[in-house]
Amino acid sequence: VLDFSSPNIAKEMHVGHIRSTIIGDTLARIFEFANIEVLRRNHVGDWGTQFGMLIQFLFEKFPNGEEAANQAIGDLQSFYRDAKKKFDENPDFKGRAQQAVVRLQRGEDRYLAAWKSICQISRNEFDLVYKRLNVELEEKGESFYNPYIPRVLEELTGKGLITESKGARVIEGRKPPLIVVKRDGGFNYASTDLAALWYRLNVEMAEWIIYVTDVGQQQHFHSVFSAARMAGWLPDQKEEKYPKASHVGFGFVLGADGSRFRTRSSDGAVRLVDLLDEAKSQSLAQLIKRLTENGQIAKWTDEELDKTSEAIGYGAVK
Ligand SMILES: NC(=[NH2+])NCCC[C@H](N)C(=O)O
């Protein structure tokens, strides 16, 4: 199982996700070339308390039905921003948003439908990037593993691995302890990853599970892996045995000024599709310049110029 790309619904798909997409795809291609069966998993962040906020905001903005919302959301990132602003500034709205989470988690139709349409809008945007990069992925988002969390935690509790700490439930072993149930009783990123690991080992029968994210998540994965070893799901690290789990961490993408590159700056959003457009148009300009210089330009059709600048531009990004 190769877990890569994995952006978050309704949030920006940032350059770090592009890097994960490209490294993950490269690894997948190497394994596939060696005739190893690869499950290319897009572990999208499609669950969590932020959906209460988004859905409530959607309902209040479009009280006359979800139909209109589909088109009106349009730019999901600014929709997210507006919802977040209201959430932070308006305590009444915050309360309603928290109610909405409960109703979503209870599976009320109207809430599920709104959640689904928000996910679909994001998915369409992600797909534009995957298509351009020629990367294939199969989505199994965080929400997929939700039903497995309680029984997985029950198993870990039965093995004596989960303890109480300041109202939360945690797995000790590495420092800091891994929080698996929040103080409010909710599950989190770690509980989802434990359930996903359990599923990949027991249902998908994975021999090797590889996660590709930036190094910022190294500690998270090592804590999850160590919990899995304590539970006896994975063999001892020192033995080169299967099944195994690995984190492929890459460095942060830096901007020209050497600081962490953000696709969304305060003065406006830089979308990843725009980044790809830019790569293509810069290589087209260079191509035309050089072909003109060496007198070859007349021999090239527009289509050849287009295809070549795409290959060079996207290739450069990759
Ligand atoms: N199984 C995982 N945790 N995979 C990586 C998920 C990455 C996460 N959605 C992020 O954007 O940072």
Short mmCIF file of C-alpha atoms and ligand atoms in Angstrom, two decimals:
data_model
loop_
_atom_site.label_atom_id
_atom_site.label_comp_id
_atom_site.label_asym_id
_atom_site.label_seq_id
_atom_site.Cartn_x
_atom_site.Cartn_y
_atom_site.Cartn_z
CA VAL A 1 0.00 0.00 0.00
CA LEU A 2 1.41 3.30 -1.05
CA ASP A 3 -0.23 6.21 0.74
CA PHE A 4 0.62 9.42 -1.05
CA SER A 5 -0.64 12.80 -2.21
CA SER A 6 -3.54 12.82 0.30
CA PRO A 7 -4.62 16.46 0.35
CA ASN A 8 -7.37 17.75 2.61
CA ILE A 9 -10.88 18.42 1.37
CA ALA A 10 -11.86 22.08 1.24
CA LYS A 11 -8.37 23.15 2.12
CA GLU A 12 -5.58 24.07 -0.20
CA MET A 13 -3.73 21.35 -2.02
CA HIS A 14 -0.31 22.81 -1.46
CA VAL A 15 3.10 22.27 -3.01
CA GLY A 16 3.90 19.70 -0.32
CA HIS A 17 1.05 17.62 -1.69
CA ILE A 18 2.50 17.96 -5.19
CA ARG A 19 5.81 16.70 -3.89
CA SER A 20 4.12 13.76 -2.19
CA THR A 21 2.18 13.07 -5.39
CA ILE A 22 5.31 12.98 -7.51
CA ILE A 23 7.50 10.99 -5.11
CA GLY A 24 4.64 8.58 -4.41
CA ASP A 25 3.91 8.08 -8.09
CA THR A 26 7.60 7.52 -8.78
CA LEU A 27 7.82 4.83 -6.08
CA ALA A 28 4.63 3.23 -7.37
CA ARG A 29 6.00 3.09 -10.89
CA ILE A 30 9.21 1.45 -9.69
CA PHE A 31 7.28 -1.24 -7.79
CA GLU A 32 4.86 -1.77 -10.62
CA PHE A 33 7.74 -2.13 -13.05
CA ALA A 34 9.07 -4.87 -10.78
CA ASN A 35 5.66 -6.59 -10.96
CA ILE A 36 4.76 -5.80 -7.40
CA GLU A 37 1.07 -5.16 -6.83
CA VAL A 38 0.60 -1.62 -5.60
CA LEU A 39 -2.51 -0.08 -4.05
CA ARG A 40 -2.16 3.62 -4.73
CA ARG A 41 -4.06 5.22 -1.90
CA ASN A 42 -5.20 8.79 -1.66
CA HIS A 43 -5.82 9.20 2.07
CA VAL A 44 -7.69 12.48 1.70
CA GLY A 45 -8.66 14.45 4.78
CA ASP A 46 -12.40 14.21 4.29
CA TRP A 47 -13.57 13.98 7.88
CA GLY A 48 -13.34 16.03 11.02
CA THR A 49 -14.86 18.88 12.91
CA GLN A 50 -14.22 21.40 10.14
CA PHE A 51 -17.10 19.86 8.18
CA GLY A 52 -19.60 21.00 10.78
CA MET A 53 -18.46 24.54 10.16
CA LEU A 54 -18.57 24.18 6.39
CA ILE A 55 -21.97 22.53 6.26
CA GLN A 56 -23.55 24.98 8.66
CA PHE A 57 -22.10 27.86 6.68
CA LEU A 58 -23.46 26.33 3.50
CA PHE A 59 -26.95 25.95 4.93
CA GLU A 60 -27.01 29.50 6.25
CA LYS A 61 -25.68 30.97 3.05
CA PHE A 62 -28.09 29.02 0.86
CA PRO A 63 -31.17 28.35 2.97
CA ASN A 64 -33.19 27.41 -0.12
CA GLY A 65 -31.61 24.10 -0.88
CA GLU A 66 -28.34 22.52 -1.73
CA GLU A 67 -28.81 22.71 -5.51
CA ALA A 68 -27.70 26.31 -5.71
CA ALA A 69 -24.83 25.62 -3.40
CA ASN A 70 -23.17 23.25 -5.81
CA GLN A 71 -22.35 26.01 -8.23
CA ALA A 72 -22.18 28.78 -5.70
CA ILE A 73 -19.42 27.25 -3.62
CA GLY A 74 -17.23 27.54 -6.71
CA ASP A 75 -14.05 28.56 -5.03
CA LEU A 76 -13.88 26.20 -2.11
CA GLN A 77 -10.87 27.83 -0.54
CA SER A 78 -12.47 31.20 -0.11
CA PHE A 79 -15.62 29.43 1.04
CA TYR A 80 -13.50 27.74 3.70
CA ARG A 81 -11.93 31.03 4.66
CA ASP A 82 -15.30 32.75 5.05
CA ALA A 83 -16.71 29.88 7.08
CA LYS A 84 -13.66 29.87 9.34
CA LYS A 85 -13.93 33.61 9.87
CA LYS A 86 -17.53 33.31 10.96
CA PHE A 87 -16.65 30.34 13.16
CA ASP A 88 -13.90 32.30 14.94
CA GLU A 89 -15.84 35.51 15.30
CA ASN A 90 -19.36 34.38 16.03
CA PRO A 91 -19.86 32.15 19.10
CA ASP A 92 -23.48 31.39 18.18
CA PHE A 93 -22.41 30.15 14.78
CA LYS A 94 -19.66 28.12 16.42
CA GLY A 95 -22.26 26.41 18.56
CA ARG A 96 -24.44 25.65 15.55
CA ALA A 97 -21.41 24.31 13.68
CA GLN A 98 -20.65 21.96 16.56
CA GLN A 99 -24.23 20.75 16.42
CA ALA A 100 -23.83 20.17 12.71
CA VAL A 101 -20.85 17.88 13.33
CA VAL A 102 -22.96 15.77 15.62
CA ARG A 103 -25.74 15.54 13.05
CA LEU A 104 -23.26 14.66 10.31
CA GLN A 105 -21.73 11.95 12.45
CA ARG A 106 -25.18 10.63 13.25
CA GLY A 107 -25.60 10.28 9.52
CA GLU A 108 -28.56 12.61 8.95
CA ASP A 109 -29.37 12.65 5.23
CA ARG A 110 -29.26 16.35 4.65
CA TYR A 111 -25.90 16.64 6.39
CA LEU A 112 -24.41 13.68 4.60
CA ALA A 113 -25.56 15.07 1.26
CA ALA A 114 -23.94 18.42 1.96
CA TRP A 115 -20.73 16.71 3.08
CA LYS A 116 -20.70 14.65 -0.10
CA SER A 117 -21.14 17.63 -2.36
CA ILE A 118 -18.34 19.54 -0.61
CA CYS A 119 -16.04 16.53 -1.05
CA GLN A 120 -17.00 16.25 -4.71
CA ILE A 121 -16.09 19.85 -5.44
CA SER A 122 -12.64 19.34 -3.91
CA ARG A 123 -12.19 16.05 -5.70
CA ASN A 124 -12.85 17.70 -9.05
CA GLU A 125 -10.14 20.22 -8.33
CA PHE A 126 -7.62 17.61 -7.22
CA ASP A 127 -8.33 15.58 -10.33
CA LEU A 128 -7.30 18.47 -12.56
CA VAL A 129 -3.84 18.34 -11.00
CA TYR A 130 -3.58 14.53 -11.18
CA LYS A 131 -4.62 14.57 -14.79
CA ARG A 132 -1.98 17.09 -15.72
CA LEU A 133 0.70 15.17 -13.87
CA ASN A 134 -0.57 11.89 -15.29
CA VAL A 135 -0.86 10.31 -11.87
CA GLU A 136 -3.39 7.69 -10.90
CA LEU A 137 -4.69 7.31 -7.38
CA GLU A 138 -7.53 5.56 -5.68
CA GLU A 139 -9.26 7.55 -3.00
CA LYS A 140 -9.89 5.96 0.35
CA GLY A 141 -10.25 8.96 2.57
CA GLU A 142 -10.16 9.27 6.33
CA SER A 143 -13.93 8.83 6.51
CA PHE A 144 -13.61 5.31 5.12
CA TYR A 145 -11.80 4.10 8.24
CA ASN A 146 -14.18 5.74 10.66
CA PRO A 147 -16.32 2.67 11.33
CA TYR A 148 -13.20 0.67 12.20
CA ILE A 149 -11.86 3.02 14.85
CA PRO A 150 -13.89 1.85 17.87
CA ARG A 151 -13.04 -1.82 17.48
CA VAL A 152 -9.38 -1.08 16.77
CA LEU A 153 -9.14 1.04 19.92
CA GLU A 154 -10.96 -1.67 21.81
CA GLU A 155 -8.34 -4.16 20.72
CA LEU A 156 -5.54 -1.84 21.80
CA THR A 157 -7.28 -1.22 25.11
CA GLY A 158 -7.59 -4.98 25.60
CA LYS A 159 -3.86 -5.23 25.12
CA GLY A 160 -3.34 -2.66 27.82
CA LEU A 161 -1.85 -0.09 25.49
CA ILE A 162 -4.30 2.74 25.99
CA THR A 163 -4.22 4.81 29.13
CA GLU A 164 -5.97 7.88 30.45
CA SER A 165 -4.08 11.14 30.48
CA LYS A 166 -5.61 14.49 31.40
CA GLY A 167 -9.01 13.40 30.18
CA ALA A 168 -7.71 12.12 26.86
CA ARG A 169 -6.85 8.54 25.94
CA VAL A 170 -3.30 7.98 24.85
CA ILE A 171 -0.74 5.38 23.87
CA GLU A 172 2.50 5.78 25.77
CA GLY A 173 5.77 4.38 24.57
CA ARG A 174 7.26 7.18 22.63
CA LYS A 175 7.38 10.78 23.75
CA PRO A 176 5.10 12.63 23.46
CA PRO A 177 2.33 10.06 23.93
CA LEU A 178 0.04 9.48 20.96
CA ILE A 179 -3.43 10.88 21.62
CA VAL A 180 -6.05 8.52 20.19
CA VAL A 181 -9.21 9.87 21.81
CA LYS A 182 -9.48 13.59 22.43
CA ARG A 183 -10.75 15.04 25.66
CA ASP A 184 -14.17 15.64 24.07
CA GLY A 185 -14.37 11.97 23.17
CA GLY A 186 -13.71 12.56 19.47
CA PHE A 187 -11.29 10.63 17.30
CA ASN A 188 -8.42 12.29 15.50
CA TYR A 189 -5.74 11.94 12.85
CA ALA A 190 -3.89 9.30 14.90
CA SER A 191 -6.92 7.14 15.63
CA THR A 192 -7.77 7.22 11.94
CA ASP A 193 -4.24 6.21 11.00
CA LEU A 194 -4.32 3.31 13.46
CA ALA A 195 -7.58 2.08 11.97
CA ALA A 196 -6.20 2.53 8.45
CA LEU A 197 -3.07 0.58 9.35
CA TRP A 198 -5.18 -2.18 10.86
CA TYR A 199 -7.33 -2.30 7.71
CA ARG A 200 -4.34 -2.36 5.39
CA LEU A 201 -2.73 -5.20 7.31
CA ASN A 202 -5.82 -7.31 7.94
CA VAL A 203 -8.17 -6.63 5.05
CA GLU A 204 -5.87 -5.56 2.24
CA MET A 205 -3.17 -7.91 3.52
CA ALA A 206 -0.45 -5.42 2.72
CA GLU A 207 3.12 -6.59 3.07
CA TRP A 208 4.60 -3.15 2.99
CA ILE A 209 2.85 0.11 3.74
CA ILE A 210 4.60 3.28 2.69
CA TYR A 211 3.52 6.79 3.60
CA VAL A 212 4.83 9.78 1.69
CA THR A 213 4.52 13.13 3.47
CA ASP A 214 6.81 15.96 4.48
CA VAL A 215 9.19 15.36 7.38
CA GLY A 216 6.95 17.40 9.65
CA GLN A 217 4.86 14.24 10.12
CA GLN A 218 7.75 11.93 10.91
CA GLN A 219 7.03 11.80 14.60
CA HIS A 220 3.37 11.06 14.00
CA PHE A 221 4.15 8.06 11.82
CA HIS A 222 6.84 6.72 14.08
CA SER A 223 4.42 6.86 17.01
CA VAL A 224 1.76 5.04 14.99
CA PHE A 225 4.27 2.38 13.90
CA SER A 226 5.55 1.91 17.43
CA ALA A 227 1.98 1.46 18.70
CA ALA A 228 1.47 -1.15 15.99
CA ARG A 229 4.61 -3.00 17.08
CA MET A 230 3.50 -2.95 20.71
CA ALA A 231 0.17 -4.40 19.58
CA GLY A 232 1.99 -7.15 17.72
CA TRP A 233 0.66 -6.00 14.35
CA LEU A 234 4.15 -5.38 13.02
CA PRO A 235 7.29 -7.37 13.78
CA ASP A 236 10.18 -5.88 15.67
CA GLN A 237 11.90 -3.15 13.72
CA LYS A 238 15.33 -4.72 13.94
CA GLU A 239 14.28 -7.84 12.11
CA GLU A 240 13.96 -7.29 8.40
CA LYS A 241 10.58 -8.96 8.31
CA TYR A 242 7.26 -8.32 6.66
CA PRO A 243 4.78 -6.79 7.05
CA LYS A 244 6.51 -3.51 7.43
CA ALA A 245 5.62 0.14 7.50
CA SER A 246 7.80 3.02 6.34
CA HIS A 247 7.54 6.74 6.29
CA VAL A 248 9.16 8.45 3.32
CA GLY A 249 9.65 11.98 4.55
CA PHE A 250 10.68 14.80 2.26
CA GLY A 251 11.80 18.32 3.07
CA PHE A 252 9.57 21.36 2.97
CA VAL A 253 9.25 23.12 -0.34
CA LEU A 254 11.00 26.47 -0.03
CA GLY A 255 10.27 29.70 -1.82
CA ALA A 256 12.81 32.00 -3.45
CA ASP A 257 13.45 33.71 -0.12
CA GLY A 258 14.35 30.43 1.55
CA SER A 259 11.28 30.31 3.77
CA ARG A 260 8.56 27.70 3.56
CA PHE A 261 6.69 28.10 0.30
CA ARG A 262 2.98 28.61 0.64
CA THR A 263 0.59 28.27 -2.23
CA ARG A 264 -1.74 30.63 -0.50
CA SER A 265 -0.31 33.91 0.64
CA SER A 266 -2.20 36.68 2.38
CA ASP A 267 -2.43 38.63 -0.85
CA GLY A 268 -4.20 35.89 -2.77
CA ALA A 269 -4.11 32.26 -3.69
CA VAL A 270 -1.53 30.65 -5.94
CA ARG A 271 -3.24 27.55 -7.14
CA LEU A 272 -1.32 24.47 -8.12
CA VAL A 273 -2.90 24.44 -11.55
CA ASP A 274 -1.51 27.95 -12.01
CA LEU A 275 1.91 26.70 -11.01
CA LEU A 276 1.68 24.07 -13.73
CA ASP A 277 0.46 26.64 -16.26
CA GLU A 278 3.41 28.80 -15.40
CA ALA A 279 5.85 25.94 -15.90
CA LYS A 280 4.35 25.21 -19.27
CA SER A 281 4.30 28.79 -20.49
CA GLN A 282 7.86 29.44 -19.39
CA SER A 283 9.12 26.40 -21.23
CA LEU A 284 7.10 27.36 -24.29
CA ALA A 285 8.71 30.79 -24.29
CA GLN A 286 12.18 29.25 -24.03
CA LEU A 287 11.41 26.72 -26.71
CA ILE A 288 10.25 29.39 -29.16
CA LYS A 289 13.22 31.58 -28.34
CA ARG A 290 15.75 28.85 -28.94
CA LEU A 291 14.08 27.46 -32.05
CA THR A 292 13.97 30.96 -33.48
CA GLU A 293 17.63 31.47 -32.69
CA ASN A 294 18.71 28.32 -34.47
CA GLY A 295 16.32 28.80 -37.37
CA GLN A 296 14.25 25.68 -36.74
CA ILE A 297 10.98 27.27 -35.69
CA ALA A 298 9.28 26.89 -39.10
CA LYS A 299 9.55 23.11 -38.86
CA TRP A 300 7.46 22.91 -35.69
CA THR A 301 3.69 22.67 -35.65
CA ASP A 302 1.69 24.38 -32.91
CA GLU A 303 0.74 21.02 -31.58
CA GLU A 304 4.36 19.92 -31.31
CA LEU A 305 5.22 23.13 -29.51
CA ASP A 306 2.33 22.61 -27.14
CA LYS A 307 3.11 18.98 -26.38
CA THR A 308 6.81 19.60 -25.97
CA SER A 309 6.45 22.60 -23.68
CA GLU A 310 4.02 20.60 -21.57
CA ALA A 311 6.44 17.70 -21.28
CA ILE A 312 9.36 19.95 -20.42
CA GLY A 313 7.39 22.21 -18.08
CA TYR A 314 5.65 19.47 -16.09
CA GLY A 315 8.80 17.39 -16.25
CA ALA A 316 10.72 20.25 -14.67
CA VAL A 317 8.19 20.50 -11.85
CA LYS A 318 8.41 16.76 -11.32
N1 LIG B 1 -2.22 8.14 6.25
C1 LIG B 1 -1.84 9.40 6.23
N2 LIG B 1 -1.82 10.09 7.37
N3 LIG B 1 -1.46 9.95 5.08
C2 LIG B 1 -1.04 11.29 4.87
C3 LIG B 1 -2.14 12.29 4.98
C4 LIG B 1 -1.68 13.69 4.75
C5 LIG B 1 -2.57 14.75 5.32
N4 LIG B 1 -3.89 14.74 4.75
C6 LIG B 1 -1.94 16.11 5.10
O1 LIG B 1 -2.33 16.86 4.25
O2 LIG B 1 -1.00 16.46 5.78
#
